mmCIF file of C-alpha atoms in Angstrom:
data_model
loop_
_atom_site.group_PDB
_atom_site.id
_atom_site.type_symbol
_atom_site.label_atom_id
_atom_site.label_comp_id
_atom_site.label_asym_id
_atom_site.label_seq_id
_atom_site.Cartn_x
_atom_site.Cartn_y
_atom_site.Cartn_z
ATOM 1 C CA MET A 23 -114.427 131.038 -11.957
ATOM 2 C CA ASN A 24 -117.486 132.591 -10.298
ATOM 3 C CA LYS A 25 -120.866 131.375 -11.529
ATOM 4 C CA PRO A 26 -122.909 133.928 -13.436
ATOM 5 C CA VAL A 27 -125.401 135.827 -11.322
ATOM 6 C CA ALA A 28 -128.955 134.666 -11.970
ATOM 7 C CA GLY A 29 -130.789 137.030 -14.234
ATOM 8 C CA SER A 30 -127.620 138.790 -15.460
ATOM 9 C CA ARG A 31 -127.738 139.754 -19.123
ATOM 10 C CA GLY A 32 -125.193 140.370 -21.855
ATOM 11 C CA ARG A 33 -122.425 138.124 -20.507
ATOM 12 C CA ARG A 34 -121.315 135.505 -22.985
ATOM 13 C CA PRO A 35 -119.713 132.236 -21.864
ATOM 14 C CA GLY A 36 -116.136 131.425 -22.861
ATOM 15 C CA SER A 37 -116.751 129.988 -26.330
ATOM 16 C CA PRO A 38 -114.908 130.461 -29.624
ATOM 17 C CA ASP A 39 -117.644 132.901 -30.658
ATOM 18 C CA THR A 40 -116.988 134.885 -27.487
ATOM 19 C CA ARG A 41 -113.281 135.056 -28.261
ATOM 20 C CA ALA A 42 -114.033 136.270 -31.786
ATOM 21 C CA ALA A 43 -116.415 138.928 -30.433
ATOM 22 C CA ILE A 44 -113.743 140.218 -28.042
ATOM 23 C CA LEU A 45 -111.188 140.379 -30.852
ATOM 24 C CA GLU A 46 -113.583 142.245 -33.130
ATOM 25 C CA VAL A 47 -114.283 144.888 -30.482
ATOM 26 C CA ALA A 48 -110.610 145.155 -29.477
ATOM 27 C CA ARG A 49 -109.364 145.531 -33.060
ATOM 28 C CA ARG A 50 -111.818 148.346 -33.796
ATOM 29 C CA ARG A 51 -111.212 150.150 -30.503
ATOM 30 C CA PHE A 52 -107.408 149.935 -30.747
ATOM 31 C CA LEU A 53 -107.406 151.306 -34.288
ATOM 32 C CA ASP A 54 -109.970 154.025 -33.545
ATOM 33 C CA GLN A 55 -108.824 155.167 -30.105
ATOM 34 C CA GLY A 56 -105.212 154.045 -29.753
ATOM 35 C CA TYR A 57 -103.574 151.698 -27.279
ATOM 36 C CA ARG A 58 -103.345 153.969 -24.254
ATOM 37 C CA SER A 59 -106.969 155.087 -24.221
ATOM 38 C CA VAL A 60 -108.553 151.656 -24.454
ATOM 39 C CA SER A 61 -109.083 149.621 -21.292
ATOM 40 C CA LEU A 62 -109.807 145.921 -20.961
ATOM 41 C CA ARG A 63 -112.884 146.811 -18.953
ATOM 42 C CA SER A 64 -114.315 148.953 -21.774
ATOM 43 C CA ILE A 65 -113.683 146.178 -24.315
ATOM 44 C CA ALA A 66 -115.341 143.653 -22.024
ATOM 45 C CA ALA A 67 -118.368 145.906 -21.551
ATOM 46 C CA GLU A 68 -118.911 146.356 -25.280
ATOM 47 C CA ALA A 69 -118.328 142.660 -26.031
ATOM 48 C CA GLY A 70 -120.754 141.698 -23.260
ATOM 49 C CA VAL A 71 -118.300 139.573 -21.276
ATOM 50 C CA ASP A 72 -116.670 139.640 -17.872
ATOM 51 C CA VAL A 73 -113.249 141.298 -17.933
ATOM 52 C CA ALA A 74 -111.792 138.169 -16.311
ATOM 53 C CA LEU A 75 -112.638 136.280 -19.482
ATOM 54 C CA ILE A 76 -110.321 138.553 -21.487
ATOM 55 C CA SER A 77 -107.500 137.740 -19.091
ATOM 56 C CA TYR A 78 -108.342 134.047 -19.435
ATOM 57 C CA PHE A 79 -108.172 134.166 -23.224
ATOM 58 C CA PHE A 80 -105.334 136.645 -23.782
ATOM 59 C CA GLY A 81 -103.434 137.058 -20.504
ATOM 60 C CA SER A 82 -102.948 140.826 -20.658
ATOM 61 C CA LYS A 83 -103.657 143.967 -22.640
ATOM 62 C CA LYS A 84 -100.549 143.471 -24.772
ATOM 63 C CA GLY A 85 -101.575 139.878 -25.382
ATOM 64 C CA LEU A 86 -105.008 141.047 -26.531
ATOM 65 C CA PHE A 87 -103.388 143.651 -28.771
ATOM 66 C CA GLY A 88 -101.239 141.045 -30.490
ATOM 67 C CA ALA A 89 -104.188 138.716 -30.979
ATOM 68 C CA ALA A 90 -106.489 141.498 -32.213
ATOM 69 C CA LEU A 91 -104.020 142.496 -34.918
ATOM 70 C CA GLY A 92 -103.211 138.896 -35.804
ATOM 71 C CA LEU A 93 -99.615 139.038 -34.583
ATOM 72 C CA VAL A 94 -98.305 135.506 -34.157
ATOM 73 C CA ALA A 95 -95.045 137.129 -33.044
ATOM 74 C CA ASN A 96 -96.093 139.908 -30.662
ATOM 75 C CA PRO A 97 -93.134 142.311 -30.028
ATOM 76 C CA PRO A 98 -94.069 143.311 -26.448
ATOM 77 C CA GLU A 99 -94.423 139.666 -25.395
ATOM 78 C CA LEU A 100 -91.132 138.752 -27.083
ATOM 79 C CA LEU A 101 -89.459 141.533 -25.130
ATOM 80 C CA SER A 102 -90.978 140.312 -21.866
ATOM 81 C CA SER A 103 -89.349 136.917 -22.326
ATOM 82 C CA ALA A 104 -85.996 138.452 -23.311
ATOM 83 C CA LEU A 105 -85.858 140.676 -20.205
ATOM 84 C CA ARG A 106 -85.905 137.716 -17.856
ATOM 85 C CA GLY A 107 -82.400 136.918 -16.660
ATOM 86 C CA ASP A 108 -79.050 138.527 -15.883
ATOM 87 C CA ARG A 109 -79.008 142.243 -16.699
ATOM 88 C CA ALA A 110 -75.436 141.980 -17.981
ATOM 89 C CA THR A 111 -76.477 139.709 -20.847
ATOM 90 C CA MET A 112 -79.776 141.430 -21.681
ATOM 91 C CA PRO A 113 -78.541 142.854 -25.033
ATOM 92 C CA GLU A 114 -77.553 139.385 -26.219
ATOM 93 C CA ARG A 115 -80.927 137.934 -25.185
ATOM 94 C CA VAL A 116 -82.850 140.693 -26.952
ATOM 95 C CA LEU A 117 -80.773 140.308 -30.116
ATOM 96 C CA ARG A 118 -81.114 136.534 -30.181
ATOM 97 C CA THR A 119 -84.869 136.776 -29.636
ATOM 98 C CA ILE A 120 -85.206 139.244 -32.515
ATOM 99 C CA LEU A 121 -82.985 137.291 -34.886
ATOM 100 C CA THR A 122 -84.549 133.926 -34.072
ATOM 101 C CA THR A 123 -88.045 135.316 -34.617
ATOM 102 C CA TRP A 124 -87.374 137.281 -37.799
ATOM 103 C CA ASP A 125 -85.243 134.517 -39.321
ATOM 104 C CA GLU A 126 -88.104 132.022 -38.980
ATOM 105 C CA PRO A 127 -89.859 132.164 -42.401
ATOM 106 C CA ASP A 128 -93.495 132.288 -41.267
ATOM 107 C CA LEU A 129 -92.993 134.644 -38.330
ATOM 108 C CA GLY A 130 -90.521 136.832 -40.189
ATOM 109 C CA GLY A 131 -92.862 137.114 -43.138
ATOM 110 C CA GLN A 132 -95.682 138.272 -40.913
ATOM 111 C CA LEU A 133 -93.464 140.821 -39.178
ATOM 112 C CA GLU A 134 -92.266 142.139 -42.525
ATOM 113 C CA VAL A 135 -95.875 142.695 -43.608
ATOM 114 C CA MET A 136 -96.453 144.550 -40.340
ATOM 115 C CA ALA A 137 -93.353 146.715 -40.886
ATOM 116 C CA VAL A 138 -94.511 147.679 -44.376
ATOM 117 C CA ALA A 139 -97.971 148.519 -43.005
ATOM 118 C CA LEU A 140 -96.358 150.815 -40.433
ATOM 119 C CA MET A 141 -94.784 152.811 -43.251
ATOM 120 C CA GLN A 142 -97.937 152.945 -45.361
ATOM 121 C CA GLU A 143 -100.808 153.255 -42.869
ATOM 122 C CA PRO A 144 -100.702 156.344 -40.590
ATOM 123 C CA GLU A 145 -103.361 155.053 -38.198
ATOM 124 C CA PHE A 146 -101.608 151.744 -37.712
ATOM 125 C CA ALA A 147 -98.289 153.579 -37.249
ATOM 126 C CA ARG A 148 -99.862 155.802 -34.579
ATOM 127 C CA LEU A 149 -101.276 152.800 -32.741
ATOM 128 C CA PHE A 150 -98.054 150.834 -32.881
ATOM 129 C CA ARG A 151 -96.030 153.856 -31.739
ATOM 130 C CA GLU A 152 -98.151 154.008 -28.592
ATOM 131 C CA VAL A 153 -97.551 150.315 -27.974
ATOM 132 C CA LEU A 154 -93.792 150.712 -28.462
ATOM 133 C CA GLU A 155 -93.625 153.676 -26.094
ATOM 134 C CA ARG A 156 -95.637 151.969 -23.373
ATOM 135 C CA GLU A 157 -94.827 148.273 -23.674
ATOM 136 C CA ILE A 158 -91.260 148.310 -25.026
ATOM 137 C CA ILE A 159 -89.491 151.594 -24.200
ATOM 138 C CA GLY A 160 -91.442 151.847 -20.950
ATOM 139 C CA ARG A 161 -90.658 148.254 -19.965
ATOM 140 C CA VAL A 162 -86.962 148.602 -20.796
ATOM 141 C CA ALA A 163 -86.788 151.859 -18.815
ATOM 142 C CA GLU A 164 -88.390 150.171 -15.811
ATOM 143 C CA TYR A 165 -85.943 147.280 -16.166
ATOM 144 C CA LEU A 166 -82.923 149.631 -16.278
ATOM 145 C CA GLY A 167 -83.884 152.092 -13.569
ATOM 146 C CA GLY A 168 -82.090 155.386 -12.965
ATOM 147 C CA ALA A 169 -82.799 159.036 -13.682
ATOM 148 C CA ASP A 170 -82.250 158.824 -17.430
ATOM 149 C CA ALA A 171 -83.694 155.338 -17.955
ATOM 150 C CA PRO A 172 -86.326 156.537 -20.493
ATOM 151 C CA GLN A 173 -83.631 158.120 -22.655
ATOM 152 C CA ARG A 174 -81.407 155.036 -22.515
ATOM 153 C CA ALA A 175 -84.366 152.763 -23.235
ATOM 154 C CA ALA A 176 -85.362 154.904 -26.233
ATOM 155 C CA ALA A 177 -81.801 154.893 -27.590
ATOM 156 C CA PHE A 178 -81.607 151.114 -27.146
ATOM 157 C CA SER A 179 -84.935 150.648 -28.945
ATOM 158 C CA ALA A 180 -83.823 152.926 -31.789
ATOM 159 C CA GLN A 181 -80.693 150.813 -32.304
ATOM 160 C CA VAL A 182 -82.741 147.610 -32.301
ATOM 161 C CA ALA A 183 -85.141 149.124 -34.844
ATOM 162 C CA GLY A 184 -82.172 150.048 -37.022
ATOM 163 C CA ILE A 185 -80.896 146.469 -36.900
ATOM 164 C CA ILE A 186 -84.299 145.116 -37.934
ATOM 165 C CA PHE A 187 -84.659 147.628 -40.760
ATOM 166 C CA SER A 188 -81.133 147.020 -42.093
ATOM 167 C CA ARG A 189 -81.318 143.215 -42.062
ATOM 168 C CA TYR A 190 -84.944 142.445 -42.885
ATOM 169 C CA ILE A 191 -86.453 145.433 -44.730
ATOM 170 C CA LEU A 192 -83.547 147.103 -46.545
ATOM 171 C CA ARG A 193 -81.583 143.808 -46.660
ATOM 172 C CA LEU A 194 -78.304 145.676 -46.382
ATOM 173 C CA GLU A 195 -75.249 143.502 -46.942
ATOM 174 C CA PRO A 196 -73.351 142.021 -45.260
ATOM 175 C CA ILE A 197 -75.829 142.490 -42.358
ATOM 176 C CA ALA A 198 -78.585 140.645 -44.231
ATOM 177 C CA SER A 199 -76.608 137.449 -44.738
ATOM 178 C CA MET A 200 -74.489 137.340 -41.583
ATOM 179 C CA PRO A 201 -75.141 134.360 -39.263
ATOM 180 C CA ALA A 202 -77.081 135.275 -36.128
ATOM 181 C CA ASP A 203 -74.183 134.421 -33.791
ATOM 182 C CA GLU A 204 -71.888 136.719 -35.737
ATOM 183 C CA LEU A 205 -74.368 139.570 -35.599
ATOM 184 C CA VAL A 206 -74.770 139.144 -31.860
ATOM 185 C CA ARG A 207 -70.995 139.274 -31.450
ATOM 186 C CA TYR A 208 -70.676 142.500 -33.461
ATOM 187 C CA LEU A 209 -73.770 144.343 -32.264
ATOM 188 C CA SER A 210 -74.211 143.511 -28.581
ATOM 189 C CA PRO A 211 -71.275 145.713 -27.387
ATOM 190 C CA GLY A 212 -72.919 148.784 -28.947
ATOM 191 C CA LEU A 213 -76.274 147.944 -27.399
ATOM 192 C CA ARG A 214 -74.629 147.397 -24.035
ATOM 193 C CA ALA A 215 -72.866 150.768 -24.310
ATOM 194 C CA VAL A 216 -76.062 152.695 -24.982
ATOM 195 C CA LEU A 217 -77.649 151.157 -21.885
ATOM 196 C CA ARG A 218 -74.986 152.774 -19.691
ATOM 197 C CA SER A 219 -75.789 156.316 -18.605
ATOM 198 C CA PRO A 220 -73.414 158.967 -20.037
ATOM 199 C CA HIS A 221 -74.017 161.104 -16.964
ATOM 200 C CA PRO A 222 -71.555 160.647 -14.070
ATOM 201 C CA GLY A 223 -73.214 159.400 -10.935
ATOM 202 C CA TRP A 224 -76.261 158.040 -12.767
ATOM 203 C CA ARG A 225 -76.778 154.315 -13.218
#
């Protein structure tokens, strides 16, 4: 890392207090202004740190978002890991990532609290909708490619959301108690189908 310029003011070193200050600013800005409008540079300026320090602590904007809202299981980062690999088996990877995460008691409990907050807190719902559109639907669309990729990505995300709601929030049987491998076997063909364009000549 570059040494601080002599005489520079307002730039905190990379200490735990610095990390906490960044998180405090990020949490307030995300909730007040939304995900899209907030830049890492503006957070760094208000927190009095170099923007490179945010990247050092949190890796990316979506990583900072997850940390600012206390998300041990951060949906955009989970998706990033699931997208790596053969496109043909992407639905299975996404499903297994979701099921493994939500089925783990501590992580699943935290995600359930977040899901309830989305239904009860309009400002949090607005913020999270922006994140989903940009970091999940947008990423899946980029991964798929093609003229109607945004529509296919949105349909895929809607099906995934329905699976989560049915199994973990509504606890609809027999979905709620089915083993993960069985769910993957039943649900991945439908997810794979929605990823294929219904328009002839489009990917």
